[in-house]
Amino acid sequence: MALIVQKYGGSSVGSVERIQSVARRVYKTVQAGNSVVVVVSAMGKTTDGLVKLAHDISLSPNRREMDMLLSTGEQVSIALVSMALQEVGQPAISLTGAQVGITTEAEHTRARILHIATDRIERHLNQGKVVVVAGFQGMVSAEDWEITTLGRGGSDTSAVALAAALRADFCEIYTDVPGILTTDPRLVAEAQLMDEITSNEMLELASLGAKVLHPRAVEIARNYGVSLVVRSSWTEEKGTWVISPQPIPRALINLEIARAVDHVEFDTNQAKVSLLRVPDKPGVAAKLFGEIARQNIDVDLIIQSIHDGNTNDIAFTVISSTLNRAEAVASAIAPVLRSHREADEQAEVIVKQEIAKVSIAGAGMIGRPGVAAKMFATLAEVGVNIQMISTSEVKVSCVIDNADCDRAVAALRHAFEIEQRGSEGAAICPLSSPNAELGAITDPLTHSNGFRYRTESNAADTQTMGVQLPVPPVRGVALDMNQVRLAIRQVPDRAGMAAKIFGLLADHNISVDTIIQSQRCRIIDGIPRRDIAFTIARMDKQAAMEILNVAATELGWGEVVLDDVIAKVSIVGGGMVRQPGVAAKMFEALAQHQINIQMIATSEIKISCVVAQEQGVKALQLIHAAFGLAGSEKMQVSV
Ligand code: ADP
Ligand code: ASP
Ligand code: MG
């Protein structure tokens, strides 16, 4: 007998018939000998309707009242699902988040879960009842018992958090698609269903726009080792398993705010190549990285800055031993890229040998803006200047001077309270094998009920045997049309600037992604300065502009520039590490159709390109096809 948490999304409970069908599925699961906790969302598009009502009344509705309003949607569905269960002869009880004891921080409309009391649920389960819990909501356990919500799409997070707190055998997310597909099937009809995906990959996809799972749900699954599957509530298909590595044991208090950083990593075997002033037109990145790939040179981080005038800067890092070859490629290409403008507008190649990459690794780095800000502040405190930044949900990396590496690592270890654990499971480690990054993917066992999930013991066994399933270079493609790009011109090039900017945004809970500092430096008033650009969620645009405009005036930075007609298209795959040619293929797909890339940012397992908003869907379709994800052209798999 297993304890299963089943979550049904809005469309799965969108009508009386759908609710009755959910009740039948739950009943069947109980009849098979399992205990079931059901988590439900509001019916259909109820939450959208409530948001609209609020905006019809107020331009900026009060956030506490928003929570009062939005939490009603889920209360309707729990009662109806519970009644439907009782109708099929299954004892059931509905409970709101507050009745369960789901306590959260006092952050209205985006609260994180701190703790879930399990006694009341367990009592009802022991009485043979199905417990139907309202997703997306909790309460603040201070004197006033305030109702909070977790953020749009947050019912997934409620479900996985409940599974962690109850130590459930697994958590099933039932939705309106057969599982996790290679991209959004509404945008690319040929998208293919995956059998499984690693939690790190899914974290990236979810935070880059794949709304099939709430990123925070994946974060909890990864941190607590919850076996998680996404399935269709219409069919009996197996769905997609999200596979997590063996978790580092952690307490169930401060569930969503407990430490985000598991490791500090460093790599001193890196060198940087920058190409300055390359023309801002389609095909440049494709040409450069196509040639780099043909030479079989493995590129680690790539950034391409916002354009300045008619030119861009592109910088990338390679393993030190390949620097000469990479430089030769860049130098050979630079003259071809020359525009016929004045001499100071000519493309130029700069290499830097003595660099190091320091990284903090864990889960939920973008979703928790304070984490990256703390990393930048820590480096600033010890006087380390940051040359390149790479952000992702599972890792934030900074390229710094090699000479600063030891100091930086020691400071980061101290700041994030990472102990040095020696050789077995070192918490601070030089970057080594790609799979060390991802957590070994082990073969899940097939459970007698046909579901597959990993137990701690079989995970340990297969790790000992060294069994690892192949990880494709590109697992999925995501599109985010809800981002805007901000750029701050002429920020002084000295330690502490990234800390200042992203600290200010983090103080207002604004998550930042795709951070890029221009490579070229301008001396203004005797101070070397660079531009810094990044993307944020559209809903944070107003607040971010206000904060940064004030800071820019006070601190003498240049203009703050907004572009709100962008789209971010990203590829994600654990196997792209040490696999030359993946980036080139993505850039070539865009170049062939004359799509200009405005920004490029990468991390070990993702590559994101910012393009014009009107080209977003086309870009997604082209990239999906280029990697053969529709099944026509199978990608080579690296083991
Ligand atoms: P629910 O109401 O069940 O929570 P959501 O609408 O939040 O459902 O999420 C399911 C939707 O996510 C799908 O209908 C699909 O359009 C979208 N989606 C985006 N990316 C993906 C992907 N990679 N795989 C599957 N679905 C995706
Ligand atoms: N009903 C909420 C929303 O629409 C929560 C969810 O569906 O996950 O965002
Ligand atoms: Mg959802």
XYZ file of C-alpha atoms and ligand atoms in Angstrom:
676
model
C 0.000 0.000 0.000
C 1.335 3.371 -0.995
C 0.575 6.904 0.084
C -0.012 8.950 -3.053
C -0.578 12.679 -3.509
C -2.579 13.401 -6.674
C -2.889 16.952 -7.949
C -5.560 17.940 -10.470
C -5.130 21.234 -12.329
C -7.811 23.711 -13.389
C -8.802 22.051 -16.645
C -8.937 18.627 -14.951
C -11.685 19.916 -12.632
C -13.168 22.395 -15.122
C -16.701 20.960 -15.231
C -19.049 18.672 -13.332
C -18.154 15.806 -15.695
C -14.443 16.398 -15.190
C -14.863 16.461 -11.401
C -16.790 13.179 -11.573
C -14.060 11.669 -13.689
C -11.449 12.792 -11.125
C -13.514 11.192 -8.375
C -13.590 7.897 -10.306
C -9.811 7.937 -10.773
C -9.206 8.683 -7.101
C -11.645 5.957 -6.099
C -9.838 3.456 -8.333
C -6.502 4.359 -6.762
C -7.937 3.808 -3.281
C -9.506 0.516 -4.368
C -6.049 -0.627 -5.481
C -5.030 -0.374 -1.828
C -3.521 3.098 -1.644
C -4.096 6.094 0.622
C -4.730 9.236 -1.377
C -4.389 12.939 -0.685
C -5.889 15.018 -3.499
C -4.772 18.577 -4.194
C -6.929 20.659 -6.514
C -6.741 23.948 -8.360
C -9.615 26.309 -9.032
C -12.031 25.154 -11.756
C -11.001 25.968 -15.339
C -10.055 29.613 -15.760
C -11.620 30.713 -12.456
C -8.432 32.337 -11.160
C -7.999 34.345 -14.382
C -11.600 35.516 -13.986
C -10.988 36.607 -10.395
C -7.800 38.467 -11.378
C -9.753 40.293 -14.066
C -12.493 41.274 -11.633
C -9.881 42.711 -9.279
C -8.295 44.734 -12.073
C -11.696 46.017 -13.153
C -12.028 47.503 -9.666
C -8.462 48.657 -9.052
C -5.380 49.350 -11.175
C -3.124 47.934 -8.486
C -5.243 45.747 -6.228
C -4.130 45.386 -2.629
C -2.124 42.175 -2.340
C -3.769 40.968 0.856
C -7.207 41.382 -0.697
C -5.974 39.611 -3.821
C -5.171 36.578 -1.664
C -8.611 36.716 -0.049
C -10.127 36.751 -3.519
C -7.971 34.199 -5.351
C -8.031 31.622 -2.564
C -11.809 31.279 -3.004
C -11.367 29.501 -6.351
C -9.738 26.447 -4.793
C -12.273 26.343 -1.963
C -15.035 25.756 -4.507
C -13.255 22.832 -6.138
C -12.254 21.011 -2.944
C -15.857 20.934 -1.768
C -17.142 19.717 -5.145
C -14.452 17.026 -5.516
C -15.126 15.832 -1.991
C -18.880 15.622 -2.729
C -18.184 13.749 -5.966
C -16.057 11.236 -4.044
C -18.784 10.734 -1.491
C -21.225 10.139 -4.362
C -19.139 7.233 -5.644
C -19.064 5.782 -2.143
C -15.618 7.026 -1.152
C -15.444 8.768 2.250
C -13.691 12.113 1.775
C -13.152 15.448 3.480
C -12.127 18.788 2.023
C -9.668 21.073 3.827
C -8.399 24.560 3.026
C -4.679 25.318 3.311
C -5.271 26.933 6.699
C -7.273 23.940 7.975
C -4.446 21.584 7.043
C -1.879 23.860 8.658
C 0.101 24.911 5.588
C 2.030 27.827 7.028
C 3.790 30.301 4.775
C 5.801 33.486 4.934
C 3.808 36.721 5.187
C 4.383 37.588 1.505
C 0.977 38.063 -0.051
C 0.514 36.673 -3.600
C 3.896 34.896 -3.649
C 4.324 33.285 -0.257
C 6.727 30.407 0.213
C 5.730 27.410 2.311
C 7.457 27.162 5.669
C 5.857 24.120 7.223
C 2.982 21.687 6.765
C 1.298 20.067 9.746
C 0.517 16.458 8.908
C -1.462 15.268 11.929
C -4.942 16.258 10.763
C -4.428 14.755 7.310
C -2.993 11.573 8.798
C -5.894 11.250 11.184
C -8.407 11.401 8.308
C -6.353 9.013 6.171
C -6.266 6.534 9.026
C -10.066 6.726 9.115
C -10.104 5.588 5.490
C -10.919 8.990 4.022
C -9.496 10.708 1.006
C -8.326 14.182 2.026
C -8.978 16.873 -0.587
C -6.709 19.867 -0.010
C -6.969 23.316 -1.607
C -3.830 23.985 -3.620
C -2.131 27.358 -4.067
C -2.946 28.638 -0.579
C -1.632 28.740 2.949
C -1.721 30.932 6.003
C 0.623 32.988 8.096
C 0.857 31.456 11.516
C 1.218 34.756 13.330
C -1.519 36.194 15.520
C -3.731 37.208 12.640
C -3.941 33.943 10.682
C -3.731 35.681 7.347
C -4.580 33.797 4.130
C -1.774 33.752 1.559
C -1.369 32.367 -1.954
C 1.788 30.906 -3.433
C 1.872 32.591 -6.872
C 0.149 31.614 -10.119
C 0.483 27.924 -10.899
C 1.261 27.264 -7.222
C -0.999 24.230 -6.732
C 1.805 22.048 -8.079
C 3.967 23.405 -5.276
C 1.287 22.656 -2.661
C 1.079 19.071 -3.921
C 4.799 18.340 -3.908
C 5.265 20.060 -0.539
C 2.480 17.888 0.900
C 4.129 14.789 -0.578
C 7.425 15.784 1.067
C 5.812 16.562 4.422
C 3.765 13.334 4.439
C 6.729 11.344 3.092
C 4.379 10.087 0.392
C 5.566 7.346 -1.938
C 4.992 9.597 -4.904
C 3.222 12.655 -6.215
C 1.194 12.616 -9.438
C 0.422 15.857 -11.239
C -2.641 15.366 -13.460
C -3.071 17.912 -16.214
C -4.405 18.484 -19.736
C -1.359 17.123 -21.614
C -0.003 13.543 -21.534
C 3.070 14.571 -19.534
C 6.147 16.734 -20.090
C 6.758 17.242 -23.787
C 9.799 18.495 -25.662
C 8.030 21.855 -25.824
C 4.592 23.379 -25.410
C 2.281 21.325 -27.673
C 0.049 24.371 -28.101
C 2.899 26.092 -29.950
C 4.542 23.108 -31.637
C 2.066 20.380 -32.565
C 4.877 17.841 -33.172
C 6.209 18.101 -29.586
C 7.035 14.650 -28.226
C 6.276 13.141 -24.856
C 9.306 12.279 -22.710
C 9.461 9.233 -20.449
C 11.604 11.058 -17.959
C 13.603 14.186 -17.300
C 16.063 15.100 -14.555
C 14.865 17.524 -11.914
C 17.639 19.958 -12.843
C 16.525 19.998 -16.461
C 12.894 20.401 -15.470
C 13.758 23.206 -13.069
C 15.359 25.066 -15.963
C 12.525 24.379 -18.391
C 9.914 25.423 -15.838
C 11.687 28.629 -14.972
C 12.279 29.396 -18.667
C 8.588 29.299 -19.485
C 7.337 25.672 -19.630
C 4.281 26.129 -17.459
C 3.458 22.430 -17.183
C 5.101 22.463 -13.717
C 5.603 25.292 -11.244
C 9.400 25.656 -10.798
C 9.053 25.673 -7.022
C 7.335 22.285 -7.148
C 10.357 20.856 -8.949
C 12.661 22.551 -6.461
C 10.927 20.813 -3.542
C 10.881 17.469 -5.375
C 14.614 17.778 -5.968
C 15.468 18.934 -2.467
C 13.408 16.279 -0.698
C 13.735 13.462 -3.219
C 9.976 13.351 -3.928
C 9.130 10.934 -6.747
C 7.171 13.054 -9.181
C 5.237 12.193 -12.319
C 3.185 14.363 -14.692
C 0.253 12.576 -16.380
C -2.922 13.268 -18.286
C -6.162 13.256 -16.314
C -7.940 12.173 -19.521
C -5.997 9.003 -20.298
C -4.153 6.135 -18.661
C -0.803 6.999 -20.281
C 2.261 6.596 -18.097
C 3.304 10.245 -18.247
C 6.751 11.679 -17.504
C 8.855 11.017 -14.418
C 10.980 13.777 -12.969
C 14.085 12.067 -11.642
C 15.975 13.562 -8.714
C 19.412 12.668 -7.420
C 19.764 11.358 -3.885
C 18.857 14.410 -1.794
C 21.038 15.877 0.927
C 18.991 15.227 4.083
C 17.162 18.336 5.255
C 14.510 19.213 7.824
C 10.866 19.762 6.949
C 10.772 23.162 8.596
C 11.346 26.263 6.497
C 10.524 23.963 3.624
C 10.801 26.473 0.806
C 13.247 28.901 2.311
C 15.804 26.515 3.714
C 19.196 26.771 2.187
C 19.280 27.019 -1.565
C 22.978 26.391 -2.047
C 24.329 22.855 -1.717
C 27.779 23.284 -3.229
C 30.448 25.809 -4.047
C 32.398 24.838 -7.172
C 35.339 26.295 -8.994
C 37.215 25.764 -12.217
C 40.595 27.371 -12.765
C 41.144 25.664 -16.073
C 39.321 28.263 -18.134
C 40.214 31.013 -20.562
C 38.072 33.718 -22.098
C 37.821 34.943 -25.682
C 35.968 38.196 -26.396
C 34.998 39.536 -29.790
C 34.223 43.199 -29.576
C 32.160 45.266 -31.996
C 30.766 42.508 -34.182
C 27.901 43.600 -36.452
C 24.421 43.341 -34.933
C 22.826 41.223 -37.635
C 21.558 37.668 -38.039
C 24.158 34.939 -38.540
C 27.173 36.314 -36.672
C 26.947 33.987 -33.649
C 26.121 31.087 -35.966
C 29.230 31.738 -38.054
C 31.550 32.058 -35.058
C 30.274 29.088 -33.060
C 29.776 26.987 -36.188
C 33.483 27.292 -36.894
C 34.387 26.692 -33.237
C 32.289 23.502 -33.329
C 33.900 22.338 -36.593
C 37.254 22.633 -34.822
C 35.775 20.456 -32.073
C 36.439 23.064 -29.417
C 34.166 22.787 -26.420
C 32.683 26.104 -25.329
C 31.491 26.566 -21.769
C 29.780 29.921 -21.129
C 28.651 32.217 -23.927
C 27.328 35.726 -23.568
C 26.357 38.260 -26.158
C 25.601 41.710 -24.917
C 22.920 44.147 -25.901
C 23.832 46.030 -28.994
C 25.518 49.346 -28.697
C 25.161 51.371 -31.845
C 25.231 48.777 -34.597
C 27.549 46.316 -32.916
C 27.583 43.619 -30.247
C 30.174 41.976 -28.036
C 30.370 38.209 -27.798
C 32.447 36.501 -25.117
C 32.914 32.827 -24.402
C 35.013 30.609 -22.198
C 36.910 27.480 -23.190
C 39.219 25.015 -21.479
C 42.670 26.694 -21.198
C 44.385 24.131 -23.390
C 42.120 25.013 -26.331
C 42.535 28.781 -26.016
C 45.044 29.107 -28.860
C 42.775 27.272 -31.269
C 39.717 29.235 -30.151
C 41.607 32.505 -30.527
C 42.732 31.483 -34.010
C 39.139 30.832 -35.048
C 37.932 34.141 -33.616
C 40.806 36.070 -35.210
C 40.186 34.451 -38.587
C 36.519 35.361 -38.416
C 36.921 38.939 -37.152
C 37.999 40.431 -40.506
C 35.057 38.753 -42.246
C 32.729 40.432 -39.770
C 34.165 43.866 -40.362
C 31.691 46.525 -41.184
C 32.894 49.191 -43.567
C 32.873 51.830 -40.931
C 35.543 53.818 -39.191
C 38.561 52.050 -37.761
C 37.333 52.255 -34.168
C 34.241 50.320 -35.161
C 36.222 47.292 -36.344
C 35.794 43.886 -34.723
C 38.587 43.031 -32.304
C 39.584 39.833 -30.461
C 40.779 39.906 -26.866
C 41.854 36.824 -24.923
C 42.336 36.361 -21.234
C 44.166 33.333 -19.936
C 44.122 33.682 -16.161
C 40.472 33.405 -15.326
C 38.459 31.156 -13.044
C 34.807 30.246 -12.792
C 33.296 30.056 -9.319
C 29.782 28.727 -8.925
C 27.142 28.162 -6.303
C 24.958 25.154 -7.090
C 21.633 24.057 -5.667
C 18.012 24.653 -6.667
C 15.774 27.645 -7.113
C 18.425 30.304 -7.622
C 16.399 32.496 -9.949
C 13.196 32.025 -8.022
C 15.011 33.241 -4.917
C 16.578 36.499 -6.027
C 18.403 36.959 -2.721
C 20.709 34.040 -3.454
C 22.525 35.477 -6.497
C 22.570 38.900 -4.836
C 24.266 37.360 -1.800
C 26.867 35.717 -4.021
C 27.673 39.039 -5.720
C 27.778 40.864 -2.367
C 30.094 38.218 -0.907
C 32.511 38.582 -3.812
C 32.338 42.379 -3.505
C 33.163 42.232 0.202
C 36.437 40.479 -0.552
C 37.175 42.863 -3.424
C 36.616 40.404 -6.286
C 35.515 41.963 -9.570
C 33.103 39.898 -11.689
C 33.840 39.649 -15.419
C 30.990 37.411 -16.566
C 27.845 36.142 -14.886
C 25.832 33.062 -15.750
C 22.555 32.404 -13.967
C 20.255 29.426 -13.954
C 17.840 27.789 -11.544
C 20.481 25.299 -10.480
C 23.657 27.356 -10.633
C 25.019 30.881 -10.566
C 28.562 31.211 -11.916
C 30.887 34.189 -11.991
C 34.012 34.454 -14.120
C 36.723 36.199 -12.127
C 40.517 36.607 -12.139
C 42.314 33.369 -11.410
C 44.296 35.096 -8.672
C 41.033 35.803 -6.798
C 39.734 32.233 -6.934
C 40.843 30.921 -3.531
C 39.653 34.046 -1.782
C 36.320 33.919 -3.600
C 35.705 30.241 -2.852
C 36.562 30.643 0.835
C 34.250 33.649 1.147
C 31.388 31.864 -0.634
C 31.779 28.740 1.469
C 31.600 30.852 4.557
C 28.652 32.946 3.376
C 26.568 29.947 2.322
C 27.700 27.810 5.268
C 29.110 25.035 3.115
C 31.307 22.622 4.938
C 34.246 21.036 3.222
C 33.384 17.373 3.365
C 36.451 15.705 1.941
C 36.346 13.223 -0.862
C 33.096 11.420 -0.161
C 30.391 13.719 -1.498
C 32.457 16.876 -1.324
C 30.306 19.955 -0.900
C 33.023 22.081 -2.428
C 34.475 20.632 -5.537
C 36.337 21.469 -8.698
C 34.017 20.983 -11.650
C 34.658 17.511 -12.922
C 32.466 15.117 -14.846
C 29.282 16.452 -16.402
C 27.245 13.884 -14.556
C 28.535 15.110 -11.227
C 26.693 18.298 -12.079
C 23.446 16.613 -12.834
C 23.254 13.969 -10.233
C 23.389 10.443 -11.524
C 20.279 9.372 -13.337
C 19.362 5.985 -12.108
C 16.929 3.512 -13.502
C 13.678 3.775 -11.588
C 12.067 0.524 -10.500
C 8.732 -0.520 -11.829
C 6.242 -0.590 -9.018
C 3.651 -3.354 -8.900
C 0.894 -0.885 -9.813
C 2.746 -0.035 -12.982
C 4.096 3.270 -11.661
C 7.817 3.768 -11.653
C 9.570 5.527 -8.859
C 12.915 5.562 -7.165
C 13.398 4.531 -3.606
C 16.421 5.585 -1.652
C 17.757 2.061 -1.665
C 17.498 1.437 -5.388
C 18.994 4.872 -6.054
C 21.952 3.961 -3.884
C 22.300 0.562 -5.554
C 22.347 1.827 -9.075
C 24.729 4.594 -8.116
C 27.099 2.002 -6.745
C 26.809 0.039 -9.942
C 27.491 3.247 -11.827
C 24.410 2.819 -13.994
C 23.576 6.015 -15.805
C 20.994 6.504 -18.477
C 22.027 8.552 -21.510
C 21.215 12.223 -21.244
C 20.370 13.850 -24.591
C 22.128 17.145 -25.385
C 18.784 18.892 -25.716
C 15.854 17.601 -23.755
C 13.390 20.390 -24.379
C 12.810 23.900 -25.668
C 10.945 26.664 -23.832
C 9.602 30.059 -24.766
C 9.007 32.909 -22.364
C 7.018 35.839 -23.734
C 6.526 37.359 -20.298
C 9.931 38.886 -19.833
C 11.312 42.349 -20.489
C 14.901 43.440 -20.894
C 16.478 46.183 -18.842
C 19.883 47.671 -19.510
C 21.830 50.062 -17.351
C 24.396 52.019 -19.303
C 27.802 53.035 -18.055
C 28.034 51.243 -14.754
C 31.533 51.634 -13.207
C 33.622 48.503 -13.762
C 34.559 47.698 -10.197
C 33.794 45.180 -7.500
C 30.381 45.612 -5.939
C 28.345 46.871 -8.875
C 26.503 43.605 -9.570
C 25.937 43.281 -5.828
C 24.411 46.755 -5.727
C 22.069 46.304 -8.694
C 20.868 42.795 -7.978
C 20.775 43.406 -4.221
C 18.366 46.305 -4.782
C 16.144 44.148 -6.980
C 16.312 41.198 -4.571
C 15.194 43.474 -1.717
C 11.997 43.918 -3.699
C 11.765 40.200 -4.478
C 12.462 40.726 -8.173
C 14.029 37.718 -9.892
C 16.619 38.379 -12.552
C 17.749 36.132 -15.374
C 20.111 36.337 -18.352
C 22.549 38.829 -16.826
C 25.114 40.178 -19.276
C 27.879 42.720 -18.829
C 29.225 44.243 -22.006
C 32.808 43.285 -22.701
C 33.941 46.640 -23.977
C 34.859 49.238 -21.467
C 34.403 52.981 -21.934
C 36.304 55.527 -19.889
C 33.898 58.266 -18.810
C 34.963 60.874 -16.216
C 38.157 58.875 -15.756
C 36.225 55.743 -14.704
C 36.080 52.588 -16.831
C 32.408 51.701 -17.346
C 30.384 48.854 -18.837
C 26.726 48.310 -19.665
C 24.803 45.650 -17.726
C 21.677 44.089 -19.220
C 19.313 41.465 -17.838
C 15.789 40.140 -18.147
C 13.028 40.188 -15.531
C 9.361 39.162 -15.436
C 7.045 41.631 -17.154
C 5.003 42.066 -13.964
C 8.091 43.427 -12.157
C 8.871 45.988 -14.881
C 7.405 49.051 -13.176
C 8.934 48.396 -9.782
C 12.365 47.579 -11.265
C 12.431 50.719 -13.413
C 11.583 52.910 -10.422
C 14.217 51.323 -8.183
C 16.954 51.449 -10.808
C 16.204 54.990 -11.978
C 16.614 56.243 -8.414
C 19.851 54.266 -7.993
C 21.220 55.440 -11.343
C 20.704 59.090 -10.432
C 22.196 58.653 -6.963
C 25.186 56.637 -8.089
C 25.948 58.384 -11.361
C 25.145 55.456 -13.665
C 23.952 56.092 -17.201
C 20.479 55.673 -18.585
C 18.200 52.733 -17.660
C 16.779 51.371 -20.916
C 13.710 49.144 -21.217
C 12.775 46.829 -24.072
C 9.440 45.163 -23.438
C 8.872 43.506 -26.788
C 11.254 40.608 -26.398
C 10.899 36.850 -26.288
C 13.334 34.459 -24.660
C 13.773 31.083 -26.292
C 15.873 28.471 -24.522
C 17.147 24.957 -24.988
C 17.751 22.749 -21.963
C 19.608 19.468 -21.732
C 21.927 17.811 -19.262
C 23.934 16.289 -22.105
C 25.048 19.558 -23.684
C 28.001 19.753 -21.290
C 31.196 19.029 -23.186
C 29.317 18.496 -26.441
C 30.627 20.916 -29.065
C 28.161 22.189 -31.620
C 24.946 22.468 -29.616
C 25.081 26.264 -29.380
C 26.101 26.564 -33.038
C 23.120 24.474 -34.095
C 20.730 26.708 -32.176
C 22.238 29.904 -33.588
C 22.266 28.474 -37.131
C 18.577 27.579 -36.925
C 17.810 31.221 -36.156
C 20.286 32.624 -38.710
C 18.839 30.566 -41.546
C 15.570 32.390 -41.062
C 17.134 35.802 -40.558
C 16.178 35.985 -36.881
C 18.515 38.387 -35.098
C 19.752 37.355 -31.650
C 19.698 40.297 -29.259
C 21.228 38.564 -26.244
C 22.801 35.170 -25.582
C 23.285 33.712 -22.121
C 24.224 30.166 -21.215
C 24.782 27.943 -18.231
C 25.998 24.347 -18.220
C 22.622 22.920 -19.138
C 20.822 25.706 -20.981
C 21.271 28.241 -23.750
C 18.915 31.211 -23.929
C 18.546 33.690 -26.783
C 16.549 36.890 -26.612
C 14.855 37.741 -29.902
C 12.166 40.204 -31.001
C 8.813 39.259 -29.497
C 7.074 38.826 -32.838
C 9.666 36.190 -33.780
C 9.407 34.216 -30.516
C 7.046 31.437 -31.604
C 8.805 31.026 -34.964
C 12.168 30.836 -33.163
C 10.802 28.126 -30.843
C 9.489 26.085 -33.778
C 12.742 26.393 -35.737
C 14.911 25.366 -32.816
C 12.634 22.469 -31.886
C 12.861 21.189 -35.447
C 16.640 21.788 -35.708
C 17.315 19.461 -32.789
C 15.083 16.752 -34.213
C 12.869 16.819 -31.147
C 9.804 16.108 -33.241
C 11.358 12.708 -33.782
C 12.330 13.087 -37.440
C 16.048 13.439 -36.847
C 17.272 11.687 -33.714
C 19.953 13.640 -31.881
C 23.139 11.883 -30.984
C 23.103 10.948 -27.367
C 26.163 11.380 -25.198
C 26.653 8.900 -22.376
P -2.885 22.798 -14.951
O -4.087 23.659 -14.939
O -3.197 21.334 -15.029
O -1.931 23.113 -13.855
P -1.260 24.277 -16.815
O -2.003 25.039 -17.851
O -0.723 25.036 -15.648
O -2.172 23.076 -16.341
O -0.038 23.477 -17.500
C -0.278 22.633 -18.584
C 0.051 23.361 -19.873
O 1.447 23.618 -19.930
C -0.213 22.585 -21.125
O -1.546 22.694 -21.552
C 0.774 23.152 -22.127
O 0.165 24.086 -22.988
C 1.780 23.901 -21.272
N 3.176 23.510 -21.525
C 4.207 24.372 -21.717
N 5.349 23.718 -21.930
C 5.066 22.403 -21.854
C 5.853 21.225 -21.976
N 7.176 21.263 -22.207
N 5.233 20.043 -21.839
C 3.920 19.972 -21.592
N 3.131 21.051 -21.472
C 3.674 22.269 -21.592
N -5.527 28.449 -9.449
C -4.195 28.970 -9.372
C -3.797 29.588 -10.714
O -4.574 29.566 -11.655
C -3.186 27.936 -8.944
C -2.949 26.799 -9.928
O -3.780 26.558 -10.812
O -1.936 26.096 -9.778
O -2.714 30.112 -10.818
Mg -0.428 24.587 -13.615
